[in-house]
Tab-separated table of C-alpha atoms in Angstrom:
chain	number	residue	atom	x	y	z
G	63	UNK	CA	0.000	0.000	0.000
G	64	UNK	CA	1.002	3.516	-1.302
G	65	UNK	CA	1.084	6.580	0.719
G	66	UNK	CA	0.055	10.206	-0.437
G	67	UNK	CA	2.210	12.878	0.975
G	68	UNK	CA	-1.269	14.362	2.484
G	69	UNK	CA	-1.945	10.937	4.190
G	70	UNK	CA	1.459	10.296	5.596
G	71	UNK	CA	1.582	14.125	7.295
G	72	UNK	CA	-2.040	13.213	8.504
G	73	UNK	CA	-0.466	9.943	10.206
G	74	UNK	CA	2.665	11.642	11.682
G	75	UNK	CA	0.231	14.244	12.840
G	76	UNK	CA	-1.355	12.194	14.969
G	77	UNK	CA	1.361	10.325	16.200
G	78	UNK	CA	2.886	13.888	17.584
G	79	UNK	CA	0.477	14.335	19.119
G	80	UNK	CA	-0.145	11.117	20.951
G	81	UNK	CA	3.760	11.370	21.969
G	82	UNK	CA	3.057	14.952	23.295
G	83	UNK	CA	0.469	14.068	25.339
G	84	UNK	CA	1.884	10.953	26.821
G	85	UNK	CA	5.072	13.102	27.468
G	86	UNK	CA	2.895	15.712	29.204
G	87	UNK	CA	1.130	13.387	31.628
G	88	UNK	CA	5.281	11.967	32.434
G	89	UNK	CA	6.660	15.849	33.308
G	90	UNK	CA	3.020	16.078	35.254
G	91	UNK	CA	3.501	12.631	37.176
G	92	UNK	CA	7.251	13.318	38.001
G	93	UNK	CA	6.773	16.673	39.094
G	94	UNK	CA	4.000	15.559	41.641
G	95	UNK	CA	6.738	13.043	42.719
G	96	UNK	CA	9.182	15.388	43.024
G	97	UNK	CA	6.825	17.918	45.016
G	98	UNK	CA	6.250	15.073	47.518
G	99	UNK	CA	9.694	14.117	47.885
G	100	UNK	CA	10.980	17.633	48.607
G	101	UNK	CA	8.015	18.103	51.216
G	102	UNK	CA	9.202	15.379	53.183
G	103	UNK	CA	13.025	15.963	52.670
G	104	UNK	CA	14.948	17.690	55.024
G	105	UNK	CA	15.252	21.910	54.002
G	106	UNK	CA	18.680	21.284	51.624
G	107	UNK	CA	21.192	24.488	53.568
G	108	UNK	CA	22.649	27.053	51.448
G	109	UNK	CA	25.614	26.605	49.863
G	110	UNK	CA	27.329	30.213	50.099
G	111	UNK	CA	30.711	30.180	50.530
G	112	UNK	CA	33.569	27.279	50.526
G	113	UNK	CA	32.929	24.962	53.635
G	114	UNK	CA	36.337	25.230	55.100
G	115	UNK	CA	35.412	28.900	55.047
G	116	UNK	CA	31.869	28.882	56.599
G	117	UNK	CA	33.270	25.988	59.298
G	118	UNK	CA	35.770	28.367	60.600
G	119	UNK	CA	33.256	31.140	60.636
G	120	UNK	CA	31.157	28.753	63.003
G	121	UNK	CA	34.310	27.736	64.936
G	122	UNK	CA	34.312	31.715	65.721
G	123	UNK	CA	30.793	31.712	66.639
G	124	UNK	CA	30.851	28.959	68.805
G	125	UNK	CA	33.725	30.948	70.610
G	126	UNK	CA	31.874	34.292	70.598
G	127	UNK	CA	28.850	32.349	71.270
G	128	UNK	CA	27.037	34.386	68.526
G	129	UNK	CA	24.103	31.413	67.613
G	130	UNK	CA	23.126	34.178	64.354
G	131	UNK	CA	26.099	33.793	63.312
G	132	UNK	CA	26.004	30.100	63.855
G	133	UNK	CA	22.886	29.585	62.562
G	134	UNK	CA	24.180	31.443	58.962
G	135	UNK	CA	27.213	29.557	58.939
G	136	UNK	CA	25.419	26.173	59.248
G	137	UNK	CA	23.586	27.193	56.539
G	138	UNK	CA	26.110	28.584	54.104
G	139	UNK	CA	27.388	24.321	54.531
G	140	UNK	CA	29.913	24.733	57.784
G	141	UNK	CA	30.725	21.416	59.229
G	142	UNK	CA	28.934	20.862	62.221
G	143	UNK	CA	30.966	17.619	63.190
G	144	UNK	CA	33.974	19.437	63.490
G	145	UNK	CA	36.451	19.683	67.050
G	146	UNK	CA	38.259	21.876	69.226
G	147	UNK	CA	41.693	20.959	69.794
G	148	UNK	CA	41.952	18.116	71.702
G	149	UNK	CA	39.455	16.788	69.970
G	150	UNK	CA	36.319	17.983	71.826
G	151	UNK	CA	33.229	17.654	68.941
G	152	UNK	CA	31.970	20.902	68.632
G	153	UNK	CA	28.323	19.027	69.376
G	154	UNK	CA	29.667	18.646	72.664
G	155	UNK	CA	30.174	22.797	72.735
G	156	UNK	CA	26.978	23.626	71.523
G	157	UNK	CA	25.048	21.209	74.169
G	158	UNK	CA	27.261	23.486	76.888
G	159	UNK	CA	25.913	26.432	75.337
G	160	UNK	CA	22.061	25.370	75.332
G	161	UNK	CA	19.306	23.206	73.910
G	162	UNK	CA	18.595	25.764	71.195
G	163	UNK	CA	22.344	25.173	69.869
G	164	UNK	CA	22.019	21.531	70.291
G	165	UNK	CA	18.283	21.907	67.858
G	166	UNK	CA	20.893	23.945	65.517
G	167	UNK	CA	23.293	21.583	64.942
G	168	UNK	CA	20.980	18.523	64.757
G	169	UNK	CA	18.953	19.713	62.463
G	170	UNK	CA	21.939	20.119	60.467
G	171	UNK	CA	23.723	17.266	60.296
G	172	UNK	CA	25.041	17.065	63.840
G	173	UNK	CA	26.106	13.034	64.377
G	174	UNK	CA	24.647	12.236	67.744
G	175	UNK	CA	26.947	9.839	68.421
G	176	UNK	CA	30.512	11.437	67.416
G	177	UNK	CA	33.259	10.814	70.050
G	178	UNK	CA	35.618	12.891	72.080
G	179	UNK	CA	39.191	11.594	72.434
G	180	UNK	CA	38.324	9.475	75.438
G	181	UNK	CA	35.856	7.718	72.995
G	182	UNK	CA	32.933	9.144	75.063
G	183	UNK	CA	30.025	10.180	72.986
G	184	UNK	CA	27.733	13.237	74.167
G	185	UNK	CA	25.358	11.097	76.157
G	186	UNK	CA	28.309	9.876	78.611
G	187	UNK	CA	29.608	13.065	78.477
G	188	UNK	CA	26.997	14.595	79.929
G	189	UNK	CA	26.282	12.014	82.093
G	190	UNK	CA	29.651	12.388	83.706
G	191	UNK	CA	28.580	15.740	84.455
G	192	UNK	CA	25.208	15.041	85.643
G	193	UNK	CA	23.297	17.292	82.773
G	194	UNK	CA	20.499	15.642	83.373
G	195	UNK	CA	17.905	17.981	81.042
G	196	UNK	CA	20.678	17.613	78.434
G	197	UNK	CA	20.579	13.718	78.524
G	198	UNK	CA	16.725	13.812	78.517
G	199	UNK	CA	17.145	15.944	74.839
G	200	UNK	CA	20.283	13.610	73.268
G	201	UNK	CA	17.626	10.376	74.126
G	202	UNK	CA	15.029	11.780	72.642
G	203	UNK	CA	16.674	12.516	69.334
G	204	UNK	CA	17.872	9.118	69.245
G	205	UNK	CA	21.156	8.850	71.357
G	206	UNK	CA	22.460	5.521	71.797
G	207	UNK	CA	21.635	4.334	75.621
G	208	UNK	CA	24.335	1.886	75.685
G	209	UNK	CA	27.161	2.776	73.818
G	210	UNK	CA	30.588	1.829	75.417
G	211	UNK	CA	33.348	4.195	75.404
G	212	UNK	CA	36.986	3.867	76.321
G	213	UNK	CA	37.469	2.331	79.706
G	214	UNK	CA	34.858	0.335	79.227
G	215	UNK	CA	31.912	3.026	80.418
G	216	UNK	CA	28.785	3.310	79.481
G	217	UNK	CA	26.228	6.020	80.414
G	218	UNK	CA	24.136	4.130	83.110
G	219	UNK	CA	27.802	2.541	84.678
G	220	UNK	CA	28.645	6.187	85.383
G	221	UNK	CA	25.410	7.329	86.439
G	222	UNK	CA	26.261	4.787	89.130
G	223	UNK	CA	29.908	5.875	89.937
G	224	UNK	CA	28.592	9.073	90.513
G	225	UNK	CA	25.461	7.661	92.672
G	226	UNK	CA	23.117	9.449	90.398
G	227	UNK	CA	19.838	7.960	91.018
G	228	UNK	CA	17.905	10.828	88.663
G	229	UNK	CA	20.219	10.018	86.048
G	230	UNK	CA	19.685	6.039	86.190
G	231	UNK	CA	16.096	6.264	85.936
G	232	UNK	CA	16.594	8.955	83.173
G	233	UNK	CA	18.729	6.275	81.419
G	234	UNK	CA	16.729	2.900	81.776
G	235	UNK	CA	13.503	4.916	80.923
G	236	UNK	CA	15.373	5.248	77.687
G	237	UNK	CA	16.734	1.584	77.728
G	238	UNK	CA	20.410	0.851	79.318
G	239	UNK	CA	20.798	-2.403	79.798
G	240	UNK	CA	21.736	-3.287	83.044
G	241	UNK	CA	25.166	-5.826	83.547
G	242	UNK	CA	27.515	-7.434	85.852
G	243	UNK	CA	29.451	-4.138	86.060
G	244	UNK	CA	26.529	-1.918	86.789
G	245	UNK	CA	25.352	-4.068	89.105
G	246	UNK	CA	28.904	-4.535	91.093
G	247	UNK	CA	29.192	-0.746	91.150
G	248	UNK	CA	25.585	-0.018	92.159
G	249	UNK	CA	25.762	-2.771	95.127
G	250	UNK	CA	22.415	-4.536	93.894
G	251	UNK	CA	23.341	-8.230	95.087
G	252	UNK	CA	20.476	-9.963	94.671
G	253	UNK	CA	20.501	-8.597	90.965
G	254	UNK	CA	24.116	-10.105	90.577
G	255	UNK	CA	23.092	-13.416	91.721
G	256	UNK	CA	20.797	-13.655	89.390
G	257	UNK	CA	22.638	-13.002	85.922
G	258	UNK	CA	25.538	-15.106	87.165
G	259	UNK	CA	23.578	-17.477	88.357
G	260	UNK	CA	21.939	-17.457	84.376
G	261	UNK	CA	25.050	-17.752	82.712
G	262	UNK	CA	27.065	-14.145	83.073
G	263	UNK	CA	30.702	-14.911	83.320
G	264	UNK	CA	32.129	-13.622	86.729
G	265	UNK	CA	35.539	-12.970	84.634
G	266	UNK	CA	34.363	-10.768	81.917
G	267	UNK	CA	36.462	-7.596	81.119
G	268	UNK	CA	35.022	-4.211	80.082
G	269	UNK	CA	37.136	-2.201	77.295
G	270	UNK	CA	39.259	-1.092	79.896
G	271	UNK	CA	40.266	-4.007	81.487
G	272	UNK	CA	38.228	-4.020	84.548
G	273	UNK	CA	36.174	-6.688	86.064
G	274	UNK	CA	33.414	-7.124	88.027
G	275	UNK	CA	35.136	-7.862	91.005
G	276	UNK	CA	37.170	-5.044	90.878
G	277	UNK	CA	34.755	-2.564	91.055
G	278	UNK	CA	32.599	-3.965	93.633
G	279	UNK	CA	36.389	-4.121	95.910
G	280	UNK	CA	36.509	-0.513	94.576
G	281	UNK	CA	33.152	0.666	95.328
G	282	UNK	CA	33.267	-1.276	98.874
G	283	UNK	CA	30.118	-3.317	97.835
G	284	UNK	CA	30.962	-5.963	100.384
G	285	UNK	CA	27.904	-8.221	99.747
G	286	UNK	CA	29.154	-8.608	95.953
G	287	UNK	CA	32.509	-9.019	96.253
G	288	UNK	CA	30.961	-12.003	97.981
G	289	UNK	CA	28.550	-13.061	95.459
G	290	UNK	CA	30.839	-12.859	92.764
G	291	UNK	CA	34.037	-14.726	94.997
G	292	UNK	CA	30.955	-17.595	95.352
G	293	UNK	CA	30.406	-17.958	91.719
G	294	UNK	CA	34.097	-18.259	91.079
G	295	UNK	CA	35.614	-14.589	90.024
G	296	UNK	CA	39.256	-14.451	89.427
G	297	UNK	CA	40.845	-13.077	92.871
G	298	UNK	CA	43.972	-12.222	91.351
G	299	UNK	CA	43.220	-10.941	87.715
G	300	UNK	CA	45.552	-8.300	86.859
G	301	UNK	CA	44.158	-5.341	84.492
G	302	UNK	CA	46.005	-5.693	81.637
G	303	UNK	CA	46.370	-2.302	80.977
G	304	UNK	CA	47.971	-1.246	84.380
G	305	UNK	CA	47.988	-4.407	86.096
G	306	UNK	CA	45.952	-3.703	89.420
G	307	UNK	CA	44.355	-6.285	91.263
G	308	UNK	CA	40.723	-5.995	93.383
G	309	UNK	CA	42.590	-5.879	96.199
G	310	UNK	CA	45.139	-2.784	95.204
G	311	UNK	CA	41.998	-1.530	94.002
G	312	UNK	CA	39.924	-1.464	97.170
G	313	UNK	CA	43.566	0.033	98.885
G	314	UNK	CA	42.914	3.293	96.808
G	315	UNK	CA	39.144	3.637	97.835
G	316	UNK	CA	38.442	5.988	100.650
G	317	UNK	CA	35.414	4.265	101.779
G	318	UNK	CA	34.428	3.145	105.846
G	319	UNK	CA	34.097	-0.508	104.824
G	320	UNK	CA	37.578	-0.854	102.877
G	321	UNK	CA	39.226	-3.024	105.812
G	322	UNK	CA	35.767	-5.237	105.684
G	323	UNK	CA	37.013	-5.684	101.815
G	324	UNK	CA	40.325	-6.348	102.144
G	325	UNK	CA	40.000	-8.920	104.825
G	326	UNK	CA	37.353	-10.681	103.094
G	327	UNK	CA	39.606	-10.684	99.567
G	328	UNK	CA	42.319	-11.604	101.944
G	329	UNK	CA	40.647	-14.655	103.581
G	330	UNK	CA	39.683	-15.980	100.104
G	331	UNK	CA	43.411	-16.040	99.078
G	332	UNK	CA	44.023	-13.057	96.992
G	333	UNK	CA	47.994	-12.313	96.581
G	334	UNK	CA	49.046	-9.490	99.388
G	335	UNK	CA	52.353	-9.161	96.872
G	336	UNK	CA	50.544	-8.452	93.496
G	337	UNK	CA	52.085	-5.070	92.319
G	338	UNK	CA	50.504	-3.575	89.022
G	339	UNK	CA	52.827	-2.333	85.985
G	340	UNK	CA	54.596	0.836	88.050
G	341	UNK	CA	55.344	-1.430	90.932
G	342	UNK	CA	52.552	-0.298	93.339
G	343	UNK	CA	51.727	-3.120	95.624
G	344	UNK	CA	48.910	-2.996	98.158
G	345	UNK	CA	51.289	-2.215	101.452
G	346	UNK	CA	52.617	1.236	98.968
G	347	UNK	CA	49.223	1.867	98.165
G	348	UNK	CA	47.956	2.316	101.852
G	349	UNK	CA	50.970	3.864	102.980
G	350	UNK	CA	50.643	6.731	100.277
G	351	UNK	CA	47.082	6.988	101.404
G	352	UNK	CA	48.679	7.247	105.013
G	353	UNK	CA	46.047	4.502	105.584
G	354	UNK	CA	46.969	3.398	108.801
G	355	UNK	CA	45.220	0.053	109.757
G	356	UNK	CA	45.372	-0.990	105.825
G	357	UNK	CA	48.898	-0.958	106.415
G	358	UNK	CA	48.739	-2.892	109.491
G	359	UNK	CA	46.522	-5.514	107.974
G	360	UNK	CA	48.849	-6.326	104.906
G	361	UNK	CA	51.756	-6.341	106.859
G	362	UNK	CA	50.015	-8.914	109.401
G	363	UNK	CA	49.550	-10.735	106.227
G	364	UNK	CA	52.710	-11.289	104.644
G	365	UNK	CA	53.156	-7.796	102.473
G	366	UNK	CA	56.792	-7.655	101.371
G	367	UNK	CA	57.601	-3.954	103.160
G	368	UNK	CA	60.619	-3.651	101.358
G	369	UNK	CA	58.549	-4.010	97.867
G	370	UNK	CA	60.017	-1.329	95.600
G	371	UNK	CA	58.368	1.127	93.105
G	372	UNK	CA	59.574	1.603	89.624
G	373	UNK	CA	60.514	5.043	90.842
G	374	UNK	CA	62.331	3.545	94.243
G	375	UNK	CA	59.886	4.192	96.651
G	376	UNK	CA	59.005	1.884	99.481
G	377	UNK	CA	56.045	1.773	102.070
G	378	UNK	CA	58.258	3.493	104.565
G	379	UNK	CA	58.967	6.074	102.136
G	380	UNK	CA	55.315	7.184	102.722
G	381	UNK	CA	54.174	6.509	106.319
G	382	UNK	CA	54.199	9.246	108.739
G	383	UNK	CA	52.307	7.998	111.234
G	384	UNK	CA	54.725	6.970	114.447
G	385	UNK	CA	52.684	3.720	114.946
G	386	UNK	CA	52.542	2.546	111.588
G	387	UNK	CA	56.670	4.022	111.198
G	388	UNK	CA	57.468	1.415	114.067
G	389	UNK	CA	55.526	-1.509	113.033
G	390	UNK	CA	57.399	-1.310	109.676
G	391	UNK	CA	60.491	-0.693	110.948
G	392	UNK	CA	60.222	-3.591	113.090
G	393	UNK	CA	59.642	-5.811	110.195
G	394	UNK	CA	62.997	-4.507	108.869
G	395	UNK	CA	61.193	-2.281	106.500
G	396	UNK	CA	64.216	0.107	104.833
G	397	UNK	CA	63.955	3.352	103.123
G	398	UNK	CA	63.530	4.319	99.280
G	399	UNK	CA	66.075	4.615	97.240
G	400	UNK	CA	68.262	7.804	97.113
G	401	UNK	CA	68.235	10.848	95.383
G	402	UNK	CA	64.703	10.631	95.036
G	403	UNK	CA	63.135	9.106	98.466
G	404	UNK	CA	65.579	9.457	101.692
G	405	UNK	CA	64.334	8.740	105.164
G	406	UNK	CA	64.295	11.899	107.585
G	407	UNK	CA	63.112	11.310	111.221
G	408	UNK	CA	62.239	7.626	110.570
G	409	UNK	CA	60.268	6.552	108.223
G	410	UNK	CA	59.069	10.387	106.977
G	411	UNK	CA	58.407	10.987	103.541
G	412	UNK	CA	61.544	13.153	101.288
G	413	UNK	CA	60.726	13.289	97.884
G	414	UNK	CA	62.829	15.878	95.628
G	415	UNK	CA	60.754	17.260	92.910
G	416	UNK	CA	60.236	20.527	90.677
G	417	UNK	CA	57.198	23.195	90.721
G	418	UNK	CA	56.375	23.124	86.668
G	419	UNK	CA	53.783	25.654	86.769
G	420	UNK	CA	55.735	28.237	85.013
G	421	UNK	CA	54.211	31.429	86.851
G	422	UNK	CA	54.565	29.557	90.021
G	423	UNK	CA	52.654	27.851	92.723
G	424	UNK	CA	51.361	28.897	96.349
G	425	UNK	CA	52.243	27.251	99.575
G	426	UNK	CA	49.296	27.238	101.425
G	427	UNK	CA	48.416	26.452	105.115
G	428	UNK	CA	45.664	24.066	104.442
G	429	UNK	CA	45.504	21.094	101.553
G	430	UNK	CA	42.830	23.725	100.013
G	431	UNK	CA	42.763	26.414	97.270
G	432	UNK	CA	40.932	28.004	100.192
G	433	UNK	CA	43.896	27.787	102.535
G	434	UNK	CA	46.555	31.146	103.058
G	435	UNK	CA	49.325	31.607	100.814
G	436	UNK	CA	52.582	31.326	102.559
G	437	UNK	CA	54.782	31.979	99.854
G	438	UNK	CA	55.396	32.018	95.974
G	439	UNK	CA	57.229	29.118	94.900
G	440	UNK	CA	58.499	30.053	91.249
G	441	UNK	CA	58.790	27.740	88.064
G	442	UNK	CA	61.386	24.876	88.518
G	443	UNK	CA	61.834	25.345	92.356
G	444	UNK	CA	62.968	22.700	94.377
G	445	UNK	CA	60.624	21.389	96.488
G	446	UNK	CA	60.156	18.357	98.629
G	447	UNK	CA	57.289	16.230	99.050
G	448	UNK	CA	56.514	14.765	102.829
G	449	UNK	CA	53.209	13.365	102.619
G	450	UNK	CA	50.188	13.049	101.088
G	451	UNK	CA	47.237	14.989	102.662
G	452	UNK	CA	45.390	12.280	104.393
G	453	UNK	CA	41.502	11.547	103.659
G	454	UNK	CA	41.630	13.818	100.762
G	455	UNK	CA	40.106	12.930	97.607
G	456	UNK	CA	41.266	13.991	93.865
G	457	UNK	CA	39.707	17.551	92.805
G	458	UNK	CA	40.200	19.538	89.609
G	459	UNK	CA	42.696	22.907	89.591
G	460	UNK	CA	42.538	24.902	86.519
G	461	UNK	CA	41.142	21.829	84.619
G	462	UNK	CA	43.942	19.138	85.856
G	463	UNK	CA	43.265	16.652	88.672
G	464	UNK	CA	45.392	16.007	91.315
G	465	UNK	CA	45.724	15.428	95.443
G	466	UNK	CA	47.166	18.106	97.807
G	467	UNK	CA	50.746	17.110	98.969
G	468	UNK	CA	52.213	18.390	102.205
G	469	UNK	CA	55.420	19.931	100.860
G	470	UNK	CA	58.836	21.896	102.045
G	471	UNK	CA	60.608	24.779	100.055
G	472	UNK	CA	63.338	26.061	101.559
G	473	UNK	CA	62.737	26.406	105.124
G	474	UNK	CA	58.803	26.269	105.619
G	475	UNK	CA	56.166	23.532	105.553
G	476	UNK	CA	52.558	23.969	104.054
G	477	UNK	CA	50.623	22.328	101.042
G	478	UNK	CA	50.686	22.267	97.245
G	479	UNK	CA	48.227	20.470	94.514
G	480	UNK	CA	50.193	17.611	93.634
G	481	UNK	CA	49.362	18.639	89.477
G	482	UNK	CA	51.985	21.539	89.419
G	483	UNK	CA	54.454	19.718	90.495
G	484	UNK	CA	56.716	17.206	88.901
């Protein structure tokens, strides 16, 4: 069959225009697609300037604490899962700075669960600093409950440490699991008992090395130390990061029941001897603590008291107490090595060591920032180091932890935090 010109345009005519409406009803479908899409996508931010440029804009207003200024560099692209030096997530800065900064960065881009340099996301964080309104906002927005960072933590084992009951019940609300850890630190026997006697292995190790046993010798929960000695825990495990023991552990806790502890880890044959990876054993431990009838127990129970640290330093290097001094002494306990320990009036702590605080440090009257200054000691001064403040736990200073050391420069006696000096 033949085609006329006239009958073939009438043909391709109407094929057009089939094709053009079948192509009309695709844009039309697509587009309604597209409009649906973009309603439920997130608002796409600006893209201004370069994004190392706009991220160091919001470094500055994080500083300044400007949040307009945030706010426009988060949406110009800035990084918002950037860190300070020293790796601190900037997340972790804008939490600090309110729960309008923390909406900010989340709804652009912030990752929930970035890390800090200890491995600690926001949620232990803030947990470690009991920010408890904070917390409630991170598990709402979908913060894990139970991650683990370095050391083994998690969120709900340090609402324990810290014997943070509103933070607990803020954290199993959300779901934290409880474990044998938890439970060891928090003193809940009865809940012990029960997952070891389902199957939990007494000997498991956190992350950081720790087990079960160690904290509850740490904590001074007496009744699980027991539980978990029943079902079998190693007595003697050493961390294998630093090498402690339960029992050096419980030697460096300041609680009432710590002699309870260490007789009972005692009686069930845990090694008096045991030193971890710096040479601390158990005896050095008390006698730095100027732990009196710790000291006495040990020694009643076959602690070497001529054990050496790494650094030379013996149990007598430590004791000033006259009673403890003679007890050693009579167990032909010597002194530490010299130049660094010597024994003055007995058994008395001499330590030689250096100021490093380069504008200087105060000698105070009392183990307290609250205490008089005596003097200015200057950078790299000589002082030596008598004793350690007794009954005195570790505080912060200008963001560094330490203890308060009873020190003498020159020709006076006072106290100085033990993180300024060398």
């Amino acid at each position: 069959m033949k085609y006329t010109t006239t009958a073939f345009s009438a043909r391709h005519q109407h094929h057009a225009r089939r094709f053009a409406a079948l192509f009309a009803a695709v844009v039309i479908a697509v587009s309604a697609l597209l409009a649906v899409a973009c309603k439920s996508a997130p608002t796409m931010r600006t893209r201004s300037g370069s994004p190392h440029q706009e991220t160091e804009k919001l470094r500055e207003a994080l500083y300044a604490k400007d949040f307009n200024a945030a706010r426009a560099a988060l949406a110009a692209n800035a990084n918002p899962n950037e860190s300070y030096p020293q790796n601190k997530p900037w997340l972790f800065i804008a939490l600090e700075h309110g729960l309008d900064w923390a909406e900010l960065f989340y709804e652009n881009g912030a990752d929930l669960e970035t890390r800090n340099s200890s491995g600690f996301t926001a949620l232990l964080a803030l947990t470690d600093n009991r920010k408890h309104n904070t917390m409630r906002w991170l598990l709402k927005h979908g913060a894990d409950a139970n991650h683990v960072g370095n050391g083994g933590f998690t969120a709900l084992l340090l609402a324990y440490i810290h014997d943070d009951a509103l933070a607990v019940k803020i954290l199993k609300d959300a779901g934290a699991r409880e474990d044998i850890f938890t439970h060891s630190v928090s003193g809940n026997a009865a809940a012990l008992r029960d997952l070891l006697a389902t199957g939990a292995d007494p000997n498991q190790l956190n992350s950081g090395g720790r087990s079960a046993l160690s904290y509850a010798a740490g904590f001074g929960r007496a009744d699980c130390v027991r539980v978990l000695l029943e079902f079998r825990a190693h007595i003697n495990h050493r961390n294998p990061h630093h090498g402690g023991t339960a029992l050096l552990n419980a030697t460096k806790s300041d609680l009432p029941n710590k002699i309870e502890i260490l007789s009972t880890l005692i009686a069930s044959g845990a090694d008096v001897n045991i030193p971890d990876h710096h040479g601390i054993t158990p005896l050095i431990s008390a006698a730095f603590r100027q732990d009196n009838d710790a000291v006495k127990l040990l020694v009643e129970s076959g602690a070497k008291v001529n054990a050496k640290t790494q650094r030379g330093a013996r149990a007598l290097s430590y004791t000033t107490d006259a009673e403890t001094e003679a007890l050693l002494l009579a167990r032909g306990a010597k002194c530490g090595e010299k130049p660094r320990f010597t024994c003055a009036r007995g058994g008395k702590r001499a330590e030689k060591s250096k100021v490093v605080a380069s504008d200087g440090l105060y000698l105070r009257d009392q183990p307290s920032i609250e205490g008089k200054k005596l003097v200015l000691m200057p950078g790299e001064a000589t002082v030596t180091i008598l004793s350690r403040a007794p009954a005195r736990h570790h505080e912060w200073q200008d963001g560094l932890s330490g203890v308060w050391y009873r020190v003498r420069y020159k020709k006076l006696e006072g106290y100085a935090f033990s993180a300024f000096i060398e």
